[in-house]
Amino acid sequence: MLQTSSLKAFHGPIEAVHGIDISVAEGQCVTLLGPNGAGKTSTLSAITGTVRATGTIRLGGEDISRLPVEDRCRRGIAISPEGRRVFANLSVRDNLIMGGALQPDKAQLNREIEDWFTHFPVLGERHAQPAGTLSGGEQQMLAIARALLSKPRILLLDEPSLGLAPMIVAKIFEIVRDLKARGTTILLVEQNASAAIRVSDYVYVLNNGLISSHGAAANFGDGSDLMGELTGVHV
Ligand code: ATP
């Protein structure tokens, strides 16, 4: 579904990602693990088109590397960004309407939003509340539902567990597992190695902008072998 080759990502003159090849097959959950500053978010930004990048990005076989952000979104790339980035002053419902902005049939969009309220009842209960008043875990659910309302072919999830209490982290990973079971293709960025490995099919480890190891998730066990390789990644 998604393939990058020799992908480099830049922030102004700084090259943050130095030419990486990653691949996500349809229906897979693939994780990009790495410590702070490894280049995980930069990789996702290169894929969504929000930073300058070189190399090739293919979505469903089509080269999307030169397309602007909005065209990549139309082709089926959606992101739940690091730090959730919900629209704090807009209601929960309006955040979801923003997520479905490309859906021309507004009645259908409303039905889909109601479906998400069934799936995440807490969002339904709080549909009229400003999103900024939700807890971190609720905001993460909202960011995921908002991304999925664009009906992406692949969902990019940037550190969904960041800053959440352990019980809520477990809930968020349950959601990821459930999305995968329902056929969603996911590229997950995480620092929580053990939890990410458990929901993944395949893992890439990113260090200093380069892939230092990769393989089937089963080969990484509970992630404890990565401790030496990844200072700062918790297992
Ligand atoms: P984190 O988990 O801390 O978000 P990360 O693996 O996602 O880490 P990136 O945020 O992609 O890492 O950062 C990769 C490198 O690019 C780091 O050296 C970082 O300092 C640099 N960088 C990231 N964003 C910018 C920016 N806007 N301007 C300049 N340098 C940046």
PDB file of C-alpha atoms and ligand atoms in Angstrom:
ATOM      1  CA  MET A   1       0.000   0.000   0.000  1.00  0.00           C
ATOM      2  CA  LEU A   2       2.789   2.401   0.956  1.00  0.00           C
ATOM      3  CA  GLN A   3       6.392   2.233  -0.084  1.00  0.00           C
ATOM      4  CA  THR A   4       9.220   4.689   0.351  1.00  0.00           C
ATOM      5  CA  SER A   5      12.591   4.402  -1.300  1.00  0.00           C
ATOM      6  CA  SER A   6      15.667   6.454  -0.483  1.00  0.00           C
ATOM      7  CA  LEU A   7      13.381   8.837   1.403  1.00  0.00           C
ATOM      8  CA  LYS A   8      15.108  11.878   2.849  1.00  0.00           C
ATOM      9  CA  ALA A   9      13.349  14.561   4.910  1.00  0.00           C
ATOM     10  CA  PHE A  10      14.590  18.078   5.506  1.00  0.00           C
ATOM     11  CA  HIS A  11      13.906  20.925   7.924  1.00  0.00           C
ATOM     12  CA  GLY A  12      15.356  23.883   6.071  1.00  0.00           C
ATOM     13  CA  PRO A  13      19.004  22.933   5.478  1.00  0.00           C
ATOM     14  CA  ILE A  14      18.919  20.113   8.070  1.00  0.00           C
ATOM     15  CA  GLU A  15      18.612  16.586   6.720  1.00  0.00           C
ATOM     16  CA  ALA A  16      16.676  14.707   9.443  1.00  0.00           C
ATOM     17  CA  VAL A  17      16.082  11.432   7.549  1.00  0.00           C
ATOM     18  CA  HIS A  18      18.897  10.106   5.406  1.00  0.00           C
ATOM     19  CA  GLY A  19      17.342   7.864   2.772  1.00  0.00           C
ATOM     20  CA  ILE A  20      15.085   5.133   4.131  1.00  0.00           C
ATOM     21  CA  ASP A  21      13.091   2.337   2.529  1.00  0.00           C
ATOM     22  CA  ILE A  22       9.930   1.300   4.314  1.00  0.00           C
ATOM     23  CA  SER A  23       6.990  -0.682   3.117  1.00  0.00           C
ATOM     24  CA  VAL A  24       3.482  -1.222   4.499  1.00  0.00           C
ATOM     25  CA  ALA A  25       1.255  -3.867   2.899  1.00  0.00           C
ATOM     26  CA  GLU A  26      -2.530  -3.522   2.802  1.00  0.00           C
ATOM     27  CA  GLY A  27      -4.102  -4.457   6.145  1.00  0.00           C
ATOM     28  CA  GLN A  28      -0.780  -4.469   7.982  1.00  0.00           C
ATOM     29  CA  CYS A  29       0.209  -2.498  11.039  1.00  0.00           C
ATOM     30  CA  VAL A  30       3.845  -1.484  10.656  1.00  0.00           C
ATOM     31  CA  THR A  31       5.704   0.335  13.412  1.00  0.00           C
ATOM     32  CA  LEU A  32       8.543   2.792  13.189  1.00  0.00           C
ATOM     33  CA  LEU A  33      10.298   2.672  16.556  1.00  0.00           C
ATOM     34  CA  GLY A  34      12.971   5.041  17.694  1.00  0.00           C
ATOM     35  CA  PRO A  35      14.138   7.390  20.417  1.00  0.00           C
ATOM     36  CA  ASN A  36      13.544  11.153  20.574  1.00  0.00           C
ATOM     37  CA  GLY A  37      14.984  12.929  17.584  1.00  0.00           C
ATOM     38  CA  ALA A  38      15.461   9.750  15.509  1.00  0.00           C
ATOM     39  CA  GLY A  39      13.433  11.180  12.624  1.00  0.00           C
ATOM     40  CA  LYS A  40      10.101   9.381  13.068  1.00  0.00           C
ATOM     41  CA  THR A  41       7.869  12.451  12.831  1.00  0.00           C
ATOM     42  CA  SER A  42      10.015  13.814   9.999  1.00  0.00           C
ATOM     43  CA  THR A  43       9.406  10.568   8.096  1.00  0.00           C
ATOM     44  CA  LEU A  44       5.638  10.910   8.538  1.00  0.00           C
ATOM     45  CA  SER A  45       5.842  14.582   7.516  1.00  0.00           C
ATOM     46  CA  ALA A  46       7.707  13.579   4.352  1.00  0.00           C
ATOM     47  CA  ILE A  47       4.939  11.073   3.573  1.00  0.00           C
ATOM     48  CA  THR A  48       2.134  13.594   4.150  1.00  0.00           C
ATOM     49  CA  GLY A  49       4.063  16.238   2.212  1.00  0.00           C
ATOM     50  CA  THR A  50       4.468  18.810   4.980  1.00  0.00           C
ATOM     51  CA  VAL A  51       8.278  18.927   4.842  1.00  0.00           C
ATOM     52  CA  ARG A  52      10.671  18.966   1.914  1.00  0.00           C
ATOM     53  CA  ALA A  53      11.668  15.479   0.914  1.00  0.00           C
ATOM     54  CA  THR A  54      13.566  13.600  -1.778  1.00  0.00           C
ATOM     55  CA  GLY A  55      13.288   9.980  -2.845  1.00  0.00           C
ATOM     56  CA  THR A  56      10.124   8.179  -3.840  1.00  0.00           C
ATOM     57  CA  ILE A  57       6.837   7.601  -2.032  1.00  0.00           C
ATOM     58  CA  ARG A  58       4.316   5.243  -3.623  1.00  0.00           C
ATOM     59  CA  LEU A  59       0.736   4.819  -2.493  1.00  0.00           C
ATOM     60  CA  GLY A  60      -0.988   1.807  -4.015  1.00  0.00           C
ATOM     61  CA  GLY A  61       1.730   1.805  -6.675  1.00  0.00           C
ATOM     62  CA  GLU A  62       1.249   5.461  -7.642  1.00  0.00           C
ATOM     63  CA  ASP A  63       4.178   7.839  -7.211  1.00  0.00           C
ATOM     64  CA  ILE A  64       2.830  10.595  -4.953  1.00  0.00           C
ATOM     65  CA  SER A  65       6.234  12.102  -4.098  1.00  0.00           C
ATOM     66  CA  ARG A  66       5.633  15.355  -5.950  1.00  0.00           C
ATOM     67  CA  LEU A  67       1.963  15.859  -5.030  1.00  0.00           C
ATOM     68  CA  PRO A  68       0.906  18.659  -2.678  1.00  0.00           C
ATOM     69  CA  VAL A  69      -0.432  17.768   0.779  1.00  0.00           C
ATOM     70  CA  GLU A  70      -4.115  18.045  -0.153  1.00  0.00           C
ATOM     71  CA  ASP A  71      -3.744  15.698  -3.136  1.00  0.00           C
ATOM     72  CA  ARG A  72      -2.000  13.114  -0.960  1.00  0.00           C
ATOM     73  CA  CYS A  73      -4.916  13.424   1.446  1.00  0.00           C
ATOM     74  CA  ARG A  74      -7.378  12.905  -1.431  1.00  0.00           C
ATOM     75  CA  ARG A  75      -5.386   9.854  -2.557  1.00  0.00           C
ATOM     76  CA  GLY A  76      -5.874   8.321   0.899  1.00  0.00           C
ATOM     77  CA  ILE A  77      -3.230   9.393   3.399  1.00  0.00           C
ATOM     78  CA  ALA A  78      -4.460  10.552   6.817  1.00  0.00           C
ATOM     79  CA  ILE A  79      -2.568  11.324   9.981  1.00  0.00           C
ATOM     80  CA  SER A  80      -3.309  11.448  13.667  1.00  0.00           C
ATOM     81  CA  PRO A  81      -0.464  13.816  14.542  1.00  0.00           C
ATOM     82  CA  GLU A  82       1.897  13.837  17.500  1.00  0.00           C
ATOM     83  CA  GLY A  83       0.242  15.708  20.363  1.00  0.00           C
ATOM     84  CA  ARG A  84      -3.254  14.998  18.812  1.00  0.00           C
ATOM     85  CA  ARG A  85      -3.625  18.616  17.567  1.00  0.00           C
ATOM     86  CA  VAL A  86      -7.388  18.657  17.950  1.00  0.00           C
ATOM     87  CA  PHE A  87      -9.061  22.024  17.330  1.00  0.00           C
ATOM     88  CA  ALA A  88      -9.386  22.917  21.007  1.00  0.00           C
ATOM     89  CA  ASN A  89     -12.080  25.580  20.634  1.00  0.00           C
ATOM     90  CA  LEU A  90     -14.250  23.573  18.253  1.00  0.00           C
ATOM     91  CA  SER A  91     -16.718  21.017  19.537  1.00  0.00           C
ATOM     92  CA  VAL A  92     -15.976  17.310  19.296  1.00  0.00           C
ATOM     93  CA  ARG A  93     -18.562  17.064  16.491  1.00  0.00           C
ATOM     94  CA  ASP A  94     -17.039  19.979  14.565  1.00  0.00           C
ATOM     95  CA  ASN A  95     -13.595  18.388  14.810  1.00  0.00           C
ATOM     96  CA  LEU A  96     -15.061  15.282  13.208  1.00  0.00           C
ATOM     97  CA  ILE A  97     -16.810  17.354  10.529  1.00  0.00           C
ATOM     98  CA  MET A  98     -13.380  18.838   9.703  1.00  0.00           C
ATOM     99  CA  GLY A  99     -12.034  15.306   9.324  1.00  0.00           C
ATOM    100  CA  GLY A 100     -14.781  14.516   6.811  1.00  0.00           C
ATOM    101  CA  ALA A 101     -14.365  17.762   4.855  1.00  0.00           C
ATOM    102  CA  LEU A 102     -13.737  15.849   1.619  1.00  0.00           C
ATOM    103  CA  GLN A 103     -16.994  13.912   1.947  1.00  0.00           C
ATOM    104  CA  PRO A 104     -19.484  15.649  -0.401  1.00  0.00           C
ATOM    105  CA  ASP A 105     -22.571  13.893   1.027  1.00  0.00           C
ATOM    106  CA  LYS A 106     -23.082  15.656   4.362  1.00  0.00           C
ATOM    107  CA  ALA A 107     -25.953  13.363   5.435  1.00  0.00           C
ATOM    108  CA  GLN A 108     -23.633  10.407   4.920  1.00  0.00           C
ATOM    109  CA  LEU A 109     -20.901  12.196   6.888  1.00  0.00           C
ATOM    110  CA  ASN A 110     -23.338  12.679   9.781  1.00  0.00           C
ATOM    111  CA  ARG A 111     -24.145   8.958   9.736  1.00  0.00           C
ATOM    112  CA  GLU A 112     -20.440   8.142   9.822  1.00  0.00           C
ATOM    113  CA  ILE A 113     -19.913  10.516  12.746  1.00  0.00           C
ATOM    114  CA  GLU A 114     -22.790   8.825  14.603  1.00  0.00           C
ATOM    115  CA  ASP A 115     -21.067   5.473  13.912  1.00  0.00           C
ATOM    116  CA  TRP A 116     -17.939   6.794  15.591  1.00  0.00           C
ATOM    117  CA  PHE A 117     -20.038   7.882  18.568  1.00  0.00           C
ATOM    118  CA  THR A 118     -21.218   4.265  18.860  1.00  0.00           C
ATOM    119  CA  HIS A 119     -17.645   3.097  18.639  1.00  0.00           C
ATOM    120  CA  PHE A 120     -16.298   5.685  21.104  1.00  0.00           C
ATOM    121  CA  PRO A 121     -19.341   6.462  23.320  1.00  0.00           C
ATOM    122  CA  VAL A 122     -17.385   9.007  25.371  1.00  0.00           C
ATOM    123  CA  LEU A 123     -17.076  11.176  22.230  1.00  0.00           C
ATOM    124  CA  GLY A 124     -20.834  10.890  21.678  1.00  0.00           C
ATOM    125  CA  GLU A 125     -21.538  11.962  25.254  1.00  0.00           C
ATOM    126  CA  ARG A 126     -19.260  14.971  24.769  1.00  0.00           C
ATOM    127  CA  HIS A 127     -20.129  15.810  21.176  1.00  0.00           C
ATOM    128  CA  ALA A 128     -21.010  19.433  21.946  1.00  0.00           C
ATOM    129  CA  GLN A 129     -18.063  20.111  24.271  1.00  0.00           C
ATOM    130  CA  PRO A 130     -14.980  22.001  23.092  1.00  0.00           C
ATOM    131  CA  ALA A 131     -12.368  19.380  22.208  1.00  0.00           C
ATOM    132  CA  GLY A 132      -9.849  21.161  24.426  1.00  0.00           C
ATOM    133  CA  THR A 133     -11.844  20.100  27.503  1.00  0.00           C
ATOM    134  CA  LEU A 134     -11.380  16.378  26.763  1.00  0.00           C
ATOM    135  CA  SER A 135      -8.777  14.257  28.562  1.00  0.00           C
ATOM    136  CA  GLY A 136      -5.610  13.268  26.687  1.00  0.00           C
ATOM    137  CA  GLY A 137      -6.964   9.793  25.934  1.00  0.00           C
ATOM    138  CA  GLU A 138     -10.268  11.189  24.693  1.00  0.00           C
ATOM    139  CA  GLN A 139      -8.431  13.679  22.498  1.00  0.00           C
ATOM    140  CA  GLN A 140      -6.412  10.798  21.073  1.00  0.00           C
ATOM    141  CA  MET A 141      -9.625   8.913  20.227  1.00  0.00           C
ATOM    142  CA  LEU A 142     -10.952  12.080  18.602  1.00  0.00           C
ATOM    143  CA  ALA A 143      -7.749  12.557  16.565  1.00  0.00           C
ATOM    144  CA  ILE A 144      -7.969   8.961  15.327  1.00  0.00           C
ATOM    145  CA  ALA A 145     -11.674   9.199  14.447  1.00  0.00           C
ATOM    146  CA  ARG A 146     -11.082  12.564  12.731  1.00  0.00           C
ATOM    147  CA  ALA A 147      -8.325  11.040  10.588  1.00  0.00           C
ATOM    148  CA  LEU A 148     -10.444   8.016   9.687  1.00  0.00           C
ATOM    149  CA  LEU A 149     -13.397  10.142   8.566  1.00  0.00           C
ATOM    150  CA  SER A 150     -11.439  10.957   5.414  1.00  0.00           C
ATOM    151  CA  LYS A 151     -11.624   7.197   4.634  1.00  0.00           C
ATOM    152  CA  PRO A 152      -7.873   6.862   4.168  1.00  0.00           C
ATOM    153  CA  ARG A 153      -6.155   3.943   2.509  1.00  0.00           C
ATOM    154  CA  ILE A 154      -3.486   4.253   5.192  1.00  0.00           C
ATOM    155  CA  LEU A 155      -3.605   5.786   8.661  1.00  0.00           C
ATOM    156  CA  LEU A 156      -0.412   7.342  10.011  1.00  0.00           C
ATOM    157  CA  LEU A 157      -0.422   7.362  13.820  1.00  0.00           C
ATOM    158  CA  ASP A 158       2.237   9.522  15.452  1.00  0.00           C
ATOM    159  CA  GLU A 159       2.956   8.504  19.054  1.00  0.00           C
ATOM    160  CA  PRO A 160      -0.651   7.920  20.121  1.00  0.00           C
ATOM    161  CA  SER A 161       0.470   6.830  23.618  1.00  0.00           C
ATOM    162  CA  LEU A 162       2.553   9.954  24.301  1.00  0.00           C
ATOM    163  CA  GLY A 163       1.876  11.507  27.706  1.00  0.00           C
ATOM    164  CA  LEU A 164      -0.973   9.169  28.631  1.00  0.00           C
ATOM    165  CA  ALA A 165      -1.401   7.199  31.877  1.00  0.00           C
ATOM    166  CA  PRO A 166      -0.623   3.451  31.565  1.00  0.00           C
ATOM    167  CA  MET A 167      -4.297   2.402  31.711  1.00  0.00           C
ATOM    168  CA  ILE A 168      -5.164   4.822  28.927  1.00  0.00           C
ATOM    169  CA  VAL A 169      -2.145   3.704  26.891  1.00  0.00           C
ATOM    170  CA  ALA A 170      -3.518   0.146  27.074  1.00  0.00           C
ATOM    171  CA  LYS A 171      -6.895   1.410  25.838  1.00  0.00           C
ATOM    172  CA  ILE A 172      -5.284   3.271  22.914  1.00  0.00           C
ATOM    173  CA  PHE A 173      -3.377   0.148  21.855  1.00  0.00           C
ATOM    174  CA  GLU A 174      -6.639  -1.832  22.104  1.00  0.00           C
ATOM    175  CA  ILE A 175      -8.118   0.678  19.657  1.00  0.00           C
ATOM    176  CA  VAL A 176      -5.148   0.220  17.298  1.00  0.00           C
ATOM    177  CA  ARG A 177      -5.554  -3.559  17.502  1.00  0.00           C
ATOM    178  CA  ASP A 178      -9.279  -3.230  16.766  1.00  0.00           C
ATOM    179  CA  LEU A 179      -8.673  -0.930  13.775  1.00  0.00           C
ATOM    180  CA  LYS A 180      -6.219  -3.437  12.372  1.00  0.00           C
ATOM    181  CA  ALA A 181      -8.700  -6.282  12.908  1.00  0.00           C
ATOM    182  CA  ARG A 182     -11.200  -4.267  10.873  1.00  0.00           C
ATOM    183  CA  GLY A 183      -8.724  -4.059   7.992  1.00  0.00           C
ATOM    184  CA  THR A 184      -7.231  -0.587   8.488  1.00  0.00           C
ATOM    185  CA  THR A 185      -3.693  -0.252   7.136  1.00  0.00           C
ATOM    186  CA  ILE A 186      -1.565   1.518   9.748  1.00  0.00           C
ATOM    187  CA  LEU A 187       1.893   3.054   9.945  1.00  0.00           C
ATOM    188  CA  LEU A 188       2.487   3.590  13.653  1.00  0.00           C
ATOM    189  CA  VAL A 189       5.252   5.708  15.154  1.00  0.00           C
ATOM    190  CA  GLU A 190       6.044   4.876  18.776  1.00  0.00           C
ATOM    191  CA  GLN A 191       8.545   4.990  21.589  1.00  0.00           C
ATOM    192  CA  ASN A 192       6.613   2.406  23.611  1.00  0.00           C
ATOM    193  CA  ALA A 193       8.389  -0.581  22.079  1.00  0.00           C
ATOM    194  CA  SER A 194       6.688  -3.515  23.792  1.00  0.00           C
ATOM    195  CA  ALA A 195       3.118  -2.311  23.232  1.00  0.00           C
ATOM    196  CA  ALA A 196       3.828  -1.315  19.625  1.00  0.00           C
ATOM    197  CA  ILE A 197       5.483  -4.645  18.799  1.00  0.00           C
ATOM    198  CA  ARG A 198       2.447  -6.523  20.164  1.00  0.00           C
ATOM    199  CA  VAL A 199       0.031  -4.832  17.725  1.00  0.00           C
ATOM    200  CA  SER A 200       2.394  -4.861  14.733  1.00  0.00           C
ATOM    201  CA  ASP A 201       3.185  -7.178  11.858  1.00  0.00           C
ATOM    202  CA  TYR A 202       6.511  -5.599  11.017  1.00  0.00           C
ATOM    203  CA  VAL A 203       8.908  -3.225  12.763  1.00  0.00           C
ATOM    204  CA  TYR A 204      11.499  -0.735  11.562  1.00  0.00           C
ATOM    205  CA  VAL A 205      13.932   0.763  14.055  1.00  0.00           C
ATOM    206  CA  LEU A 206      15.050   4.270  13.254  1.00  0.00           C
ATOM    207  CA  ASN A 207      18.187   5.794  14.776  1.00  0.00           C
ATOM    208  CA  ASN A 208      19.701   9.122  13.755  1.00  0.00           C
ATOM    209  CA  GLY A 209      17.646   9.229  10.568  1.00  0.00           C
ATOM    210  CA  LEU A 210      18.579   5.732   9.380  1.00  0.00           C
ATOM    211  CA  ILE A 211      16.951   2.308   9.689  1.00  0.00           C
ATOM    212  CA  SER A 212      19.210   0.384  12.084  1.00  0.00           C
ATOM    213  CA  SER A 213      17.200  -2.848  12.030  1.00  0.00           C
ATOM    214  CA  HIS A 214      13.910  -4.208  10.739  1.00  0.00           C
ATOM    215  CA  GLY A 215      11.983  -7.430  10.660  1.00  0.00           C
ATOM    216  CA  ALA A 216       8.761  -9.247  11.477  1.00  0.00           C
ATOM    217  CA  ALA A 217       7.385  -8.044  14.827  1.00  0.00           C
ATOM    218  CA  ALA A 218       7.693 -11.597  16.199  1.00  0.00           C
ATOM    219  CA  ASN A 219      11.492 -11.350  15.816  1.00  0.00           C
ATOM    220  CA  PHE A 220      11.606  -8.462  18.291  1.00  0.00           C
ATOM    221  CA  GLY A 221      10.086 -10.454  21.193  1.00  0.00           C
ATOM    222  CA  ASP A 222       8.957  -8.045  23.893  1.00  0.00           C
ATOM    223  CA  GLY A 223      11.362  -5.395  22.642  1.00  0.00           C
ATOM    224  CA  SER A 224      13.812  -5.790  25.517  1.00  0.00           C
ATOM    225  CA  ASP A 225      16.673  -6.574  23.111  1.00  0.00           C
ATOM    226  CA  LEU A 226      16.235  -3.086  21.709  1.00  0.00           C
ATOM    227  CA  MET A 227      17.176  -1.445  24.984  1.00  0.00           C
ATOM    228  CA  GLY A 228      20.850  -1.219  24.049  1.00  0.00           C
ATOM    229  CA  GLU A 229      20.066   0.016  20.573  1.00  0.00           C
ATOM    230  CA  LEU A 230      17.537   2.607  21.602  1.00  0.00           C
ATOM    231  CA  THR A 231      18.369   4.737  24.576  1.00  0.00           C
ATOM    232  CA  GLY A 232      15.221   6.429  25.676  1.00  0.00           C
ATOM    233  CA  VAL A 233      12.781   3.879  24.294  1.00  0.00           C
ATOM    234  CA  HIS A 234      10.762   2.281  27.042  1.00  0.00           C
ATOM    235  CA  VAL A 235       9.903  -1.387  26.930  1.00  0.00           C
TER     236      VAL A 235
HETATM  237  P1  ATP B   1      10.304  12.771  18.817  1.00  0.00           P
HETATM  238  O1  ATP B   1       9.881  11.469  19.351  1.00  0.00           O
HETATM  239  O2  ATP B   1      11.064  13.599  19.805  1.00  0.00           O
HETATM  240  O3  ATP B   1       9.212  13.519  18.109  1.00  0.00           O
HETATM  241  P2  ATP B   1      11.308  11.959  16.233  1.00  0.00           P
HETATM  242  O4  ATP B   1      11.939  10.624  16.080  1.00  0.00           O
HETATM  243  O5  ATP B   1       9.909  12.102  15.763  1.00  0.00           O
HETATM  244  O6  ATP B   1      11.444  12.419  17.735  1.00  0.00           O
HETATM  245  P3  ATP B   1      11.899  14.212  14.586  1.00  0.00           P
HETATM  246  O7  ATP B   1      10.940  15.107  15.305  1.00  0.00           O
HETATM  247  O8  ATP B   1      11.549  13.733  13.251  1.00  0.00           O
HETATM  248  O9  ATP B   1      12.269  12.976  15.502  1.00  0.00           O
HETATM  249  O10 ATP B   1      13.316  14.969  14.538  1.00  0.00           O
HETATM  250  C1  ATP B   1      14.414  14.476  13.779  1.00  0.00           C
HETATM  251  C2  ATP B   1      15.521  15.529  13.750  1.00  0.00           C
HETATM  252  O11 ATP B   1      15.061  16.669  13.040  1.00  0.00           O
HETATM  253  C3  ATP B   1      15.938  16.002  15.135  1.00  0.00           C
HETATM  254  O12 ATP B   1      17.328  16.223  15.117  1.00  0.00           O
HETATM  255  C4  ATP B   1      15.204  17.313  15.283  1.00  0.00           C
HETATM  256  O13 ATP B   1      15.914  18.203  16.117  1.00  0.00           O
HETATM  257  C5  ATP B   1      15.151  17.830  13.858  1.00  0.00           C
HETATM  258  N1  ATP B   1      13.935  18.653  13.641  1.00  0.00           N
HETATM  259  C6  ATP B   1      12.665  18.239  13.795  1.00  0.00           C
HETATM  260  N2  ATP B   1      11.804  19.243  13.515  1.00  0.00           N
HETATM  261  C7  ATP B   1      12.559  20.308  13.164  1.00  0.00           C
HETATM  262  C8  ATP B   1      12.285  21.655  12.757  1.00  0.00           C
HETATM  263  N3  ATP B   1      11.033  22.088  12.624  1.00  0.00           N
HETATM  264  N4  ATP B   1      13.342  22.462  12.485  1.00  0.00           N
HETATM  265  C9  ATP B   1      14.624  22.017  12.600  1.00  0.00           C
HETATM  266  N5  ATP B   1      14.957  20.755  12.965  1.00  0.00           N
HETATM  267  C10 ATP B   1      13.957  19.913  13.250  1.00  0.00           C
END
